[in-house]
Amino acid sequence: MEEADDLNYDEPQNMDDGWDGDEMEGEGTSEWNDAGMSPKGNVDEGWDDDDEGDDGWGAEEDADMADTKESSTEEVVNGYVVIRDPDVQLQKELDRVISEVGGVLFVEKGQAEIALRDNKWKKNALETAWFANDDAPNEHRKRLGLTRRPDEWEEQPTSTKLKCCSYSGGSDTKGSGERSRQMKSTQKELYNFVSQLMKSGENRSSVIRMARAKKFKIQDVMQMCTIVTSEMLGPSLGTAESGCSKTNGTFTLDKGARLNCGHGRCDECWAGFCKAAVQAGNDALTARCNTIICNKNHQHKYIEGCFCGERIPREIFEKYLKDTPKLLEKYRKMCLDSFVSEAMNFNLRPCPSSKCKLWYKKKVPKSEIITCECTQRMCFHCGLPPHQPIPCSNALDWKKRSSSDVQTQIYIMMNTASCPNPECGVVIKREIDERDRCLHMICSQCKYHWCWACREEFRPGGKNKNHDNFYHCRLYDEGKLRPEVKEQNAKLDQIRREAAKYKWCEHLLGCCDRDIKSLEKLQKTLETKVSVGVGEGGKYKFLFDAISKLIMANEDKKKLYIVAFYAAMDNKKQLFEFQLKDMAEKTTNLLNMLHPQKKEHQKTLEDFERDGKQIHSSTKIVSAFLQKLRRDVQDGECVTILDKPDDKSTGWFCMACKKMNPFDRFVCECTACQVHGEKRCLRCNPEQHVHYID
């Protein structure tokens, strides 16, 4: 347990948590009191049942009564609670979570919120770690900057006087006047210049630019900006306008607030601190006590322990931002956004449509798929469109792989290299065409000649000759590469294999998309033709049913191809590949019945009517086959799905001509090699080229 003898606190408060709803002197009710700094109370734990306050941060009702009342008004659809007013209902959910965690950890409400936010709102993980051992609570308090409130403060009267840590004559920090007196003339000039600009509203970049124009050193300017910023966040209020200046930097508990660390400020100084912190942005959520506790004469830094570092709880901001409603609303929104960003930890999920504002809370779901009122469908677990039988982790990984940023990064890794000259290191892109696959590289910066295959200096002649021609590397063929080059090549080979599998899968998905577009076009054409005749819609119902079933089948094929991308190369894979081929044949046959590829074979309504039984039978076969295959994949009977593509494979995909090749064949029919994907690759097939160096 921490010693409390040398600690101070502002107002007397309820001992453990500060969840009071008592009225503060001259202020009305506030459920977020100054870190529990309400006038003395007699409640042992501070978990009151007060209903006062209009911001939703008051003491909670009895849990069972609250749950009963809430459940009676909940709108539940298919096991999900519909949240129609997210701003209000999510705020209530945030209140409930903080109340629950605060009660479990025996901490104040503001400290519970800080602990949750720093642990990314992982409630169960926080509670487990907090009580991992006897010393864990104190260790977590120290790491988070959450000091325990001393018990003796409960007995202190409101007339107790404390030093304001923002006052220029305060015992814990040096004010601007004292700092200015200790500076040299040049430093004073720079201090006054920077202070005047920053207090007039100029940002840090503008101040540095203008100070450089006056020939100040950039390092001195940046240090001075840090000093002035610290003073602005913890203002040196030695003017007649501040309450503490009239009493030589002292204030009483009823006219200020004190943190659990013992450092306090008067009302005016706290108001200035909170306003500056919120105006600075999300840094207000991580604001700390900036009282200097270091006696060394150097530039003070948080990382070196020069500042107190106690976290500023929400109660402080709620109290001192009341006079500025816009800033208070901004602060509350930042707090709520922090919770919303990790809302899935509490089974909360928004509709993925940007035009819809509905949220859903998981209760007793009948399915992981939600159909919103806006017709948008999503998987509740990951937020993506329905992707079964693909696991959520694989669906998220596929989405990441499909992003342009990842594909660009892979292209750069496969087609660029750093110049091996130790004095250069410039990244160079290899420019190749269909005619020439030269290994000879010349750095555009240092003019260093090197080989793309072995990353060594290119020496085609002389005593230390290591290349016979521009297309043949002896070191590469003999395996005499440097260890780091071998490691790099192994990594690139794995990237190439995964990129090749991705390209092949992407090619198959593209084929499915083209089939879907042609079927949708056929559907519109047939709808126009059928609408001409009266009462013919029912006669061709089998035709429209076949088209819609085939469109759904192609959507299923896309998901199953992605499953194949992550499938393990085990005994099940061969059977799964056979089933995929069988699936492709059945869907292709039905597609040819509905939409022949050649124009001269296009069918009329009479042709469709004549082949109606065959089309109907094929539709039933495709639907039944895909339904069983999806069920077998979900049950794991026909495939083992890994987190990433298996390094093993039954063949390799030629990225040049988009064909699959068996592994016993190292060069594709288009002359592209398996390893590097280049046509007439002279690293793998040097005999194909006869351009020798003279």
XYZ file of C-alpha atoms in Angstrom:
694
model
C 0.000 0.000 0.000
C 1.157 3.527 -0.722
C 2.043 5.916 2.073
C -0.291 8.883 2.338
C 1.511 11.117 4.866
C 3.188 13.375 2.305
C 0.207 13.609 -0.008
C -2.348 16.383 -0.226
C -5.740 16.578 -1.830
C -8.142 19.321 -2.634
C -11.614 19.001 -1.218
C -12.726 16.374 1.249
C -14.391 13.583 -0.628
C -15.934 10.177 -0.358
C -13.150 7.796 0.325
C -12.947 5.227 -2.453
C -14.478 6.319 -5.688
C -15.995 9.806 -5.812
C -19.240 8.810 -7.472
C -21.235 11.277 -5.442
C -24.148 13.322 -6.592
C -23.938 15.843 -3.738
C -24.260 19.504 -4.513
C -21.058 21.520 -4.540
C -20.910 24.902 -2.942
C -22.307 27.529 -5.307
C -22.721 25.071 -8.128
C -25.788 22.787 -8.265
C -25.411 19.086 -8.839
C -22.667 17.439 -10.820
C -22.301 13.710 -11.108
C -18.731 14.045 -12.323
C -17.316 15.850 -9.287
C -13.743 17.093 -9.112
C -12.187 13.654 -8.881
C -14.497 12.864 -6.006
C -13.807 16.221 -4.373
C -17.282 16.905 -3.043
C -17.865 18.189 0.491
C -17.537 15.647 3.259
C -19.938 12.742 3.088
C -20.765 9.800 5.326
C -21.042 7.110 2.653
C -18.436 4.386 3.132
C -17.834 3.423 -0.482
C -19.317 6.305 -2.377
C -21.506 4.143 -4.649
C -24.570 6.313 -4.212
C -28.034 5.887 -5.631
C -28.453 9.593 -6.421
C -30.327 10.401 -9.592
C -29.173 13.976 -9.909
C -27.340 15.429 -12.887
C -28.225 15.593 -16.556
C -25.104 14.241 -18.179
C -25.602 10.542 -17.500
C -22.519 10.229 -15.266
C -24.302 9.873 -11.924
C -24.458 6.929 -9.603
C -26.065 3.830 -11.054
C -29.277 2.104 -10.018
C -29.287 -1.356 -8.613
C -28.021 -3.675 -11.358
C -30.953 -6.077 -11.394
C -33.548 -3.289 -11.402
C -31.697 -1.466 -14.168
C -31.476 -4.593 -16.303
C -35.181 -5.316 -15.829
C -36.171 -1.772 -16.732
C -33.888 -1.705 -19.754
C -34.966 -5.089 -21.071
C -38.608 -4.046 -20.975
C -37.948 -1.197 -23.412
C -35.412 -2.948 -25.669
C -36.238 -3.543 -29.312
C -34.880 -7.003 -30.107
C -34.709 -8.320 -33.683
C -33.381 -11.845 -34.297
C -31.458 -11.784 -31.036
C -29.916 -8.309 -31.531
C -30.922 -5.162 -29.660
C -31.566 -2.302 -32.094
C -30.015 1.002 -30.989
C -31.837 3.841 -32.707
C -30.366 6.755 -30.740
C -26.665 5.849 -30.548
C -25.490 9.113 -28.948
C -27.708 8.573 -25.893
C -27.713 4.794 -25.662
C -23.987 4.371 -26.246
C -23.358 6.947 -23.533
C -25.514 4.863 -21.172
C -23.566 1.765 -22.145
C -20.314 3.612 -21.419
C -21.672 4.630 -17.992
C -22.627 1.048 -17.244
C -19.207 -0.338 -18.222
C -17.288 2.246 -16.179
C -19.543 1.716 -13.165
C -19.064 -2.032 -13.342
C -15.280 -1.852 -13.732
C -14.937 0.798 -11.033
C -16.809 -1.425 -8.610
C -14.679 -4.471 -9.439
C -11.320 -2.660 -9.242
C -12.326 -0.463 -6.262
C -11.208 2.728 -8.011
C -12.829 6.067 -8.664
C -14.981 6.501 -11.715
C -12.531 8.699 -13.608
C -9.678 6.302 -12.842
C -11.748 3.349 -14.071
C -12.295 5.120 -17.390
C -8.562 5.891 -17.722
C -7.630 2.265 -16.996
C -10.132 0.975 -19.564
C -9.009 3.437 -22.224
C -5.327 2.572 -21.748
C -6.180 -1.131 -22.078
C -8.130 -0.514 -25.306
C -11.418 -1.114 -23.479
C -10.665 -4.803 -22.927
C -12.653 -5.157 -19.732
C -12.048 -8.818 -18.929
C -8.323 -8.594 -19.668
C -7.989 -5.517 -17.436
C -9.796 -7.127 -14.506
C -7.733 -10.316 -14.821
C -4.423 -8.448 -14.964
C -5.412 -6.086 -12.139
C -5.775 -8.982 -9.675
C -3.067 -11.231 -11.122
C -1.174 -11.104 -7.794
C -1.055 -9.108 -4.564
C 1.212 -6.403 -6.017
C -0.625 -6.109 -9.359
C -3.073 -3.312 -8.333
C -0.246 -1.028 -7.151
C 1.842 -1.857 -10.227
C -1.034 -0.953 -12.532
C -1.701 2.257 -10.609
C 1.947 3.261 -10.947
C 2.055 2.420 -14.661
C -1.149 4.313 -15.433
C -0.455 7.264 -13.133
C -3.405 6.594 -10.818
C -2.560 7.330 -7.183
C -4.728 6.012 -4.356
C -6.562 8.694 -2.383
C -5.253 9.097 1.200
C -7.853 8.289 3.855
C -6.937 11.233 6.094
C -8.151 13.725 3.490
C -11.676 12.745 4.441
C -11.236 14.618 7.712
C -9.746 17.810 6.252
C -12.023 20.879 6.451
C -12.837 22.896 3.354
C -10.821 25.795 4.780
C -7.576 23.838 4.395
C -5.039 25.907 2.455
C -2.887 24.450 -0.319
C -0.296 25.764 -2.753
C -1.424 26.303 -6.363
C 1.099 24.507 -8.562
C 0.467 26.934 -11.428
C 1.402 29.977 -9.356
C 4.720 31.589 -10.309
C 5.882 31.478 -6.727
C 4.701 27.892 -6.175
C 6.993 25.469 -4.412
C 6.775 22.769 -7.070
C 7.557 24.647 -10.275
C 9.327 27.693 -11.596
C 7.189 30.434 -13.027
C 7.923 32.478 -16.102
C 9.244 35.387 -14.020
C 11.843 33.280 -12.214
C 12.674 31.410 -15.401
C 13.194 34.691 -17.244
C 15.511 36.033 -14.537
C 17.730 32.934 -14.769
C 18.074 33.207 -18.548
C 20.855 34.931 -20.421
C 20.049 37.976 -22.505
C 19.818 35.974 -25.769
C 17.599 33.372 -24.110
C 15.373 36.085 -22.667
C 14.952 37.602 -26.117
C 14.054 34.226 -27.613
C 11.731 33.399 -24.695
C 9.831 36.669 -25.027
C 9.647 36.288 -28.822
C 8.325 32.688 -28.722
C 5.975 33.367 -25.814
C 4.415 36.367 -27.559
C 3.836 34.445 -30.802
C 2.401 31.283 -29.212
C 0.088 33.218 -26.904
C -1.189 35.170 -29.918
C -2.307 31.876 -31.515
C 0.620 30.960 -33.803
C 1.315 27.245 -34.105
C 4.683 25.626 -33.419
C 5.751 25.405 -37.078
C 5.062 29.099 -37.698
C 6.973 30.089 -34.567
C 9.995 28.021 -35.594
C 9.950 29.480 -39.100
C 9.758 33.073 -37.858
C 12.412 32.476 -35.194
C 14.767 31.007 -37.783
C 14.304 34.141 -39.854
C 15.692 36.099 -36.879
C 18.800 33.856 -36.850
C 17.914 31.882 -33.718
C 19.219 28.309 -33.589
C 16.627 25.702 -34.439
C 17.452 23.566 -31.375
C 17.075 26.545 -29.019
C 13.775 27.492 -30.669
C 12.318 23.979 -30.299
C 13.357 23.814 -26.618
C 11.808 27.211 -25.970
C 8.574 26.147 -27.695
C 8.392 23.183 -25.317
C 8.903 25.447 -22.303
C 6.268 27.948 -23.398
C 3.796 25.153 -24.258
C 4.254 23.683 -20.788
C 3.573 27.073 -19.246
C 0.449 27.496 -21.367
C -0.913 24.112 -20.280
C -0.026 24.882 -16.681
C -0.259 28.699 -16.722
C 1.851 30.842 -14.416
C -0.958 32.968 -13.128
C 0.751 35.687 -11.168
C -1.646 38.399 -12.267
C -4.360 40.127 -10.324
C -6.975 38.160 -12.293
C -6.236 34.790 -10.674
C -7.572 33.834 -7.294
C -4.302 32.340 -6.052
C -2.279 35.469 -6.917
C -4.187 37.442 -4.312
C -3.164 34.979 -1.602
C 0.472 34.441 -2.697
C -0.324 31.198 -4.522
C -2.560 29.555 -1.944
C -6.157 28.433 -2.196
C -8.681 26.671 -0.016
C -10.324 23.355 -0.825
C -13.654 24.968 -1.632
C -11.995 27.187 -4.273
C -9.872 24.690 -6.117
C -9.189 21.003 -6.686
C -6.440 18.609 -5.770
C -5.347 15.415 -7.499
C -4.594 12.205 -5.671
C -0.878 12.933 -6.116
C -1.282 15.947 -3.816
C -0.776 18.668 -6.420
C -3.629 21.143 -6.616
C -4.684 24.290 -8.440
C -7.167 27.030 -7.831
C -10.364 27.206 -9.888
C -8.981 29.789 -12.349
C -5.809 27.810 -13.032
C -7.691 24.541 -13.489
C -10.072 26.234 -15.919
C -7.149 27.480 -18.005
C -5.471 24.069 -17.962
C -8.604 22.184 -19.051
C -9.473 24.634 -21.824
C -5.952 24.498 -23.266
C -5.873 20.681 -23.100
C -9.213 20.231 -24.897
C -8.308 22.807 -27.532
C -5.136 20.796 -28.214
C -7.274 17.784 -29.260
C -7.282 14.165 -28.118
C -4.286 14.825 -25.846
C -6.864 15.814 -23.227
C -7.680 12.108 -22.813
C -4.078 11.433 -21.766
C -3.506 14.684 -19.848
C -1.194 14.400 -16.850
C -0.199 16.583 -13.937
C 2.649 18.730 -15.308
C 4.028 19.818 -11.948
C 7.824 19.677 -12.047
C 9.233 17.457 -9.303
C 12.837 17.452 -10.591
C 15.495 19.657 -8.948
C 18.057 19.341 -11.752
C 18.883 22.318 -13.955
C 18.141 20.836 -17.387
C 15.363 20.503 -19.938
C 12.635 18.598 -18.121
C 11.010 15.607 -19.817
C 8.178 13.244 -18.870
C 10.215 10.243 -19.960
C 12.931 11.114 -17.418
C 10.444 11.476 -14.556
C 10.824 15.237 -14.239
C 7.061 15.784 -14.056
C 4.554 14.312 -11.644
C 2.619 12.416 -14.323
C -0.609 11.831 -12.385
C -3.471 11.352 -14.852
C -6.127 14.064 -14.922
C -9.492 12.322 -14.366
C -12.670 13.207 -16.182
C -14.225 14.777 -13.098
C -11.777 17.693 -13.351
C -12.725 18.435 -16.964
C -16.439 18.073 -16.274
C -16.251 20.608 -13.437
C -14.052 23.270 -15.024
C -15.470 23.219 -18.556
C -19.021 24.023 -17.455
C -18.589 27.678 -18.405
C -17.572 26.697 -21.964
C -20.333 24.351 -23.255
C -18.689 23.876 -26.659
C -15.429 22.655 -25.134
C -17.308 20.453 -22.686
C -19.286 18.912 -25.539
C -16.045 18.403 -27.493
C -14.427 16.655 -24.523
C -17.431 14.386 -23.973
C -17.447 13.468 -27.659
C -13.744 12.543 -27.495
C -14.470 10.275 -24.518
C -17.396 8.620 -26.286
C -15.451 8.211 -29.558
C -12.689 6.449 -27.648
C -15.254 3.946 -26.350
C -17.008 3.585 -29.720
C -13.721 2.763 -31.492
C -13.495 -0.444 -29.403
C -17.240 -1.027 -29.019
C -16.995 -4.577 -30.370
C -15.420 -5.562 -27.039
C -18.906 -5.013 -25.591
C -20.827 -6.721 -28.435
C -21.753 -3.435 -30.132
C -21.601 -2.968 -33.891
C -22.800 -0.140 -36.206
C -24.467 -0.671 -39.538
C -21.696 -0.578 -42.187
C -23.695 1.796 -44.391
C -22.532 5.402 -44.076
C -26.130 6.572 -44.582
C -27.517 4.501 -41.702
C -27.105 5.451 -38.033
C -28.431 2.269 -36.425
C -26.322 0.230 -34.017
C -26.823 -3.339 -32.838
C -26.019 -5.046 -29.567
C -25.584 -8.798 -29.428
C -27.978 -10.470 -27.009
C -29.087 -14.011 -27.925
C -28.497 -14.098 -31.689
C -30.022 -16.677 -33.972
C -27.380 -15.993 -36.596
C -24.114 -14.059 -36.996
C -25.609 -12.320 -40.047
C -27.572 -9.115 -39.510
C -29.888 -7.578 -42.092
C -30.309 -3.906 -41.238
C -33.453 -1.927 -41.925
C -31.533 -0.180 -44.711
C -31.168 -3.654 -46.365
C -27.419 -3.691 -45.666
C -26.217 -7.142 -44.561
C -23.146 -7.792 -42.422
C -21.385 -10.350 -40.277
C -21.711 -9.120 -36.704
C -18.400 -10.608 -35.601
C -16.140 -8.762 -38.085
C -18.428 -6.140 -39.654
C -17.793 -7.338 -43.229
C -20.486 -8.399 -45.709
C -21.604 -12.038 -45.207
C -18.658 -14.282 -46.046
C -19.551 -17.759 -44.726
C -17.979 -20.329 -45.000
C -14.833 -18.165 -44.834
C -13.761 -17.609 -41.197
C -13.789 -13.980 -40.069
C -10.019 -13.853 -39.573
C -9.432 -15.042 -43.147
C -12.033 -12.630 -44.514
C -10.261 -9.722 -42.794
C -6.882 -10.943 -44.055
C -8.214 -11.213 -47.615
C -9.589 -7.694 -47.424
C -6.182 -6.455 -46.306
C -4.409 -8.342 -49.102
C -6.821 -6.918 -51.662
C -6.080 -3.313 -50.699
C -4.093 -1.280 -53.189
C -1.541 -0.317 -50.525
C -0.593 -3.934 -49.806
C -0.419 -4.851 -53.488
C 1.750 -1.795 -54.157
C 4.038 -2.790 -51.291
C 4.383 -6.322 -52.698
C 5.167 -4.937 -56.157
C 7.871 -2.684 -54.704
C 9.450 -5.559 -52.762
C 9.504 -7.767 -55.867
C 10.764 -5.184 -58.348
C 13.115 -2.915 -56.419
C 16.411 -3.340 -54.572
C 18.868 -1.131 -52.732
C 22.176 -0.335 -54.367
C 24.783 -2.669 -52.740
C 27.357 0.110 -52.669
C 27.832 0.751 -48.905
C 28.229 4.467 -49.582
C 24.971 4.732 -51.533
C 22.010 2.460 -50.677
C 19.574 4.173 -53.052
C 16.488 2.070 -53.896
C 16.418 1.236 -57.597
C 13.585 -0.195 -59.690
C 14.518 -2.800 -62.244
C 13.314 -1.791 -65.691
C 12.743 -4.906 -67.820
C 10.893 -5.567 -71.055
C 9.793 -8.633 -73.022
C 12.959 -8.716 -75.114
C 15.717 -8.198 -72.593
C 16.200 -9.663 -69.098
C 19.639 -8.222 -68.398
C 21.068 -8.712 -64.865
C 23.522 -5.828 -65.185
C 22.434 -2.859 -63.050
C 23.950 0.627 -62.923
C 23.006 2.845 -59.986
C 21.571 6.131 -61.193
C 23.136 7.973 -58.242
C 26.642 6.578 -57.653
C 27.085 4.797 -61.038
C 27.989 1.565 -59.246
C 27.839 -1.549 -61.490
C 26.188 -4.522 -59.782
C 24.263 -7.731 -60.480
C 20.541 -8.056 -59.796
C 20.875 -11.793 -59.013
C 23.756 -11.857 -56.499
C 23.788 -8.190 -55.338
C 27.568 -8.067 -55.884
C 29.775 -5.825 -57.986
C 29.421 -6.730 -61.666
C 32.836 -7.906 -62.949
C 32.578 -9.392 -66.475
C 36.333 -9.694 -67.066
C 39.753 -9.672 -65.466
C 41.236 -11.788 -62.696
C 38.194 -11.476 -60.391
C 35.653 -12.154 -63.112
C 32.283 -13.310 -61.697
C 29.953 -12.957 -64.709
C 30.219 -14.543 -68.162
C 27.661 -12.206 -69.727
C 24.887 -9.778 -68.897
C 22.470 -12.681 -68.376
C 24.487 -15.286 -66.446
C 25.616 -14.982 -62.809
C 28.155 -17.558 -61.616
C 27.610 -16.821 -57.913
C 23.853 -17.352 -58.240
C 24.218 -20.615 -60.163
C 26.839 -22.007 -57.757
C 24.914 -20.924 -54.648
C 27.772 -18.748 -53.359
C 25.597 -15.859 -52.274
C 26.130 -13.902 -49.071
C 23.955 -15.124 -46.123
C 21.935 -11.912 -46.017
C 21.267 -12.190 -49.767
C 20.143 -15.813 -49.343
C 17.809 -14.793 -46.521
C 16.428 -11.949 -48.601
C 15.900 -14.241 -51.592
C 14.097 -16.812 -49.426
C 11.784 -14.103 -48.113
C 11.127 -12.805 -51.623
C 10.455 -16.343 -52.886
C 7.752 -16.765 -50.240
C 6.260 -13.402 -51.180
C 6.286 -14.417 -54.848
C 4.547 -17.728 -54.094
C 1.825 -16.002 -52.090
C 1.521 -13.277 -54.730
C 1.184 -15.915 -57.447
C -1.528 -17.773 -55.502
C -3.306 -14.473 -54.876
C -3.168 -13.565 -58.588
C -4.577 -16.966 -59.524
C -7.396 -16.645 -57.000
C -8.061 -13.076 -58.129
C -8.239 -14.324 -61.712
C -10.908 -16.889 -60.725
C -12.896 -14.266 -58.820
C -12.779 -12.026 -61.874
C -14.251 -14.823 -63.988
C -17.114 -15.176 -61.508
C -17.753 -11.425 -61.583
C -17.919 -11.453 -65.379
C -20.431 -14.319 -65.289
C -22.551 -12.444 -62.748
C -22.601 -9.319 -64.931
C -23.604 -11.303 -68.022
C -26.393 -13.038 -66.056
C -27.707 -9.733 -64.703
C -27.717 -8.345 -68.230
C -29.567 -11.432 -69.495
C -32.102 -11.082 -66.679
C -32.911 -7.484 -67.650
C -33.219 -8.451 -71.316
C -35.604 -11.318 -70.557
C -37.685 -9.151 -68.227
C -38.198 -6.733 -71.117
C -39.170 -9.495 -73.520
C -41.541 -11.227 -71.104
C -43.269 -7.961 -70.159
C -44.339 -7.568 -73.825
C -46.609 -10.611 -73.608
C -49.535 -10.571 -71.183
C -49.527 -13.235 -68.483
C -46.265 -14.820 -69.650
C -44.373 -14.041 -66.420
C -45.488 -17.209 -64.635
C -44.657 -19.399 -67.617
C -40.988 -18.379 -67.492
C -40.647 -18.428 -63.719
C -38.238 -21.394 -63.978
C -35.962 -19.265 -66.174
C -35.702 -16.330 -63.766
C -35.296 -18.757 -60.888
C -32.384 -20.425 -62.693
C -30.690 -17.066 -63.341
C -31.007 -15.929 -59.717
C -29.785 -19.315 -58.438
C -26.801 -19.181 -60.802
C -25.919 -15.665 -59.645
C -25.987 -16.915 -56.042
C -23.897 -19.920 -57.100
C -21.210 -17.646 -58.532
C -21.157 -15.650 -55.302
C -20.636 -18.932 -53.443
C -17.898 -19.924 -55.879
C -16.011 -16.713 -55.053
C -16.079 -17.546 -51.346
C -14.999 -21.145 -51.947
C -12.064 -19.997 -54.102
C -10.913 -17.811 -51.198
C -11.240 -20.842 -48.909
C -8.970 -22.717 -51.332
C -6.434 -19.881 -51.055
C -6.077 -20.563 -47.303
C -6.545 -24.357 -47.481
C -3.884 -26.595 -45.987
C -2.068 -28.974 -48.318
C -3.221 -32.133 -46.559
C -5.181 -35.220 -47.580
C -8.419 -33.235 -47.718
C -7.098 -30.700 -50.254
C -7.103 -33.098 -53.201
C -10.769 -33.970 -52.621
C -11.643 -30.285 -52.168
C -9.926 -29.350 -55.443
C -11.847 -32.104 -57.206
C -15.100 -30.747 -55.754
C -14.198 -27.227 -56.916
C -13.607 -28.482 -60.452
C -16.899 -30.387 -60.363
C -18.632 -27.240 -59.105
C -17.104 -25.171 -61.916
C -18.272 -27.699 -64.535
C -21.847 -27.768 -63.224
C -22.173 -23.977 -63.077
C -20.558 -23.605 -66.517
C -23.008 -26.086 -68.049
C -25.980 -24.211 -66.606
C -24.507 -20.899 -67.747
C -24.139 -22.217 -71.302
C -27.797 -23.310 -71.267
C -28.859 -19.804 -70.278
C -26.280 -17.653 -72.006
C -24.231 -19.293 -74.788
C -20.934 -17.563 -75.511
C -21.369 -17.285 -79.267
C -23.956 -14.827 -80.581
C -25.260 -17.225 -83.204
C -26.181 -19.626 -80.423
C -28.175 -17.097 -78.395
C -31.564 -18.509 -77.390
C -35.052 -17.135 -77.836
C -37.944 -17.491 -75.385
C -39.191 -20.471 -77.387
C -35.784 -22.157 -77.015
C -35.832 -21.581 -73.260
C -39.362 -22.985 -73.068
C -38.296 -26.094 -74.999
C -35.283 -26.673 -72.705
C -37.231 -25.808 -69.571
C -37.032 -29.233 -67.931
C -33.303 -29.506 -68.528
C -32.695 -26.016 -67.128
C -34.872 -26.727 -64.094
C -33.061 -30.008 -63.415
C -29.601 -28.421 -63.743
C -30.628 -25.593 -61.413
C -31.653 -28.067 -58.699
C -28.372 -29.986 -59.116
C -26.228 -26.821 -58.808
C -28.139 -25.579 -55.750
C -27.980 -28.923 -53.946
C -24.296 -29.414 -54.755
C -23.263 -25.972 -53.504
C -25.399 -26.256 -50.386
C -23.709 -29.534 -49.437
C -20.233 -28.224 -50.277
C -20.748 -25.116 -48.136
C -21.931 -27.280 -45.242
C -18.930 -29.614 -45.576
C -16.523 -26.637 -45.604
C -18.108 -25.117 -42.497
C -17.917 -28.453 -40.698
C -14.285 -28.925 -41.737
C -14.988 -32.250 -43.411
C -13.459 -31.473 -46.812
C -10.853 -28.782 -46.095
C -8.580 -27.466 -43.333
C -8.454 -23.667 -43.338
C -5.220 -22.004 -42.124
C -4.606 -18.440 -40.980
C -2.356 -17.804 -43.988
C -1.695 -19.542 -47.323
C 0.139 -22.842 -47.038
C 3.713 -22.710 -48.343
C 3.105 -26.027 -50.038
C 1.222 -26.148 -53.304
C 0.296 -28.575 -56.056
C 1.408 -26.221 -58.792
C 2.551 -22.712 -59.613
C 0.712 -19.881 -61.310
C 2.415 -18.090 -64.177
C 1.965 -14.370 -63.597
C 2.902 -13.632 -67.207
C 0.266 -15.725 -69.029
C -2.095 -16.578 -66.107
C -1.808 -20.366 -66.414
C -1.240 -23.070 -63.797
C 1.820 -25.303 -64.208
C 2.878 -28.480 -62.372
C 5.916 -28.236 -60.136
C 7.935 -30.669 -62.221
C 7.954 -27.994 -64.897
C 10.183 -25.034 -64.060
C 9.383 -22.941 -67.146
C 5.939 -22.096 -68.487
C 4.973 -22.516 -72.133
C 5.287 -18.741 -72.473
C 8.972 -19.132 -71.381
C 8.396 -17.423 -68.024
C 10.292 -19.081 -65.145
C 8.614 -20.414 -62.004
C 10.827 -18.623 -59.477
C 10.984 -15.118 -60.854
C 7.994 -14.889 -63.168
C 10.082 -13.473 -66.006
C 9.992 -14.570 -69.604
C 13.304 -16.009 -70.760
C 14.736 -15.622 -67.253
C 18.480 -16.008 -67.687
C 19.053 -16.836 -64.047
C 17.095 -20.067 -64.480
C 17.598 -20.641 -68.236
C 20.898 -19.106 -69.301
C 21.069 -21.357 -72.382
C 18.127 -19.474 -73.925
C 20.229 -16.351 -74.491
C 23.387 -15.964 -76.572
C 24.283 -12.318 -75.903
C 27.826 -12.599 -74.566
C 30.117 -9.789 -73.543
C 32.816 -8.933 -76.032
